[in-house]
């Protein structure tokens, strides 16, 4: 028997439901009062189906880890909504040639963030049981990649990569000592999500309140966009299997 599941934990189901609503109202020209419950039904059914394909229980053996994972999942979905809102506003407002670098930066970070909930779901199922999230070899490989990023970066981006390198070094030490590094990894992801949300908010506020014909103000927003891209790269590395 398929149990009902919360659609907000299944972005694919939400996307399919939203797509059905758009097609029904805009293309088939059906009344929204008819299509809305249909779209909701499709979303819930899709989420329930995806839920039925998953293992029924996580074997984390760590209540604090489970709390942090649920928090990260919710935060990631909120971040996706925030990123989509900013992308729509940016696409509408940034149309001149000298604004295109800013638009491209916002679109790039948004593309990464949209994939985040699904990657987190995959990551969670890879930390079942009592095993460490990653082997020492995998952590060292990530650290080497981050060190290369540090050498190629400057300013705020370099600071972000250095912070991630310090975190990976701590996790390597804990793994060598036989400690469970999963909680530290999830907390790092949570911190980066919160930092990314703050930057998205700052960018959205500036986009709404700045003189978009002023190249100096656009350049200031490009710096914020570059910082956001640095954080989303950090996130992308941390949620890899």
Phi, psi and omega in degrees: 000131181276127179267149176294142181231154178289116183299333184293347175270359183227084183303327180297318179295320178296319180297315180296318178297317178296322178295321179294323178295316180298312182296319182293318185279313187277322185262310180280348178058038174275152180299143181296330179294338177273315186285331184300308178295329177296315180296320178297317179298318178297318181297312181295318180297318179296316179297319180295322178295314179298321178298322182291340180274351183268158170301145187282336184223140169272135178254073185272331182053034183201095184303321180295322177297317180298318178299315181295323179296315178298321178296317181295319179299314180296317181296323180295319178295319178296323180294321178298315178299319179296316180294319179296319178298316179295319181298319179295317179295318181295318180297325180284325188266329187260095185239343180280157185301319184285354178262354189291330178297318177295315180300317181296321179296318179294319179295321182295312180294323178297321178299318179294316185292328179298328180278351188299311182303318179295321179293323178294319177302315179297320181297318182300318181287347176270359178246021173298151178081195186262003184287153173296155183299317181224155175286165177300320181298318180293319178296319179294325177295317177297318180298319179297319178297319180294321179298324176294322177296321180298317181295330183266359185248171176209167175063221183296322180300319179296322177298317180298315181295324179294320178298320179292321178299316179299319180295317179296321178297321177296318181294323177298316179298316179296320180296318178297330180273002178084013181276156177278115183267003186296318183295317179300321180295314181294322178295321176300317179297316180300317180297316180294325177297316180295318179296320179294320177299321178296319179291321176301318180295318179297318179296318180296318179298316180292322179298323181281329190252351184272161172276103187286357174268355182266112184296329179295318178291324175297317179298324176297321178288329176297321177298319177295320179296320177297320178296319178297319179297324177297316179295319181292329173295317176302313180299316182299322178291320184290331184266004175294152179296000000 
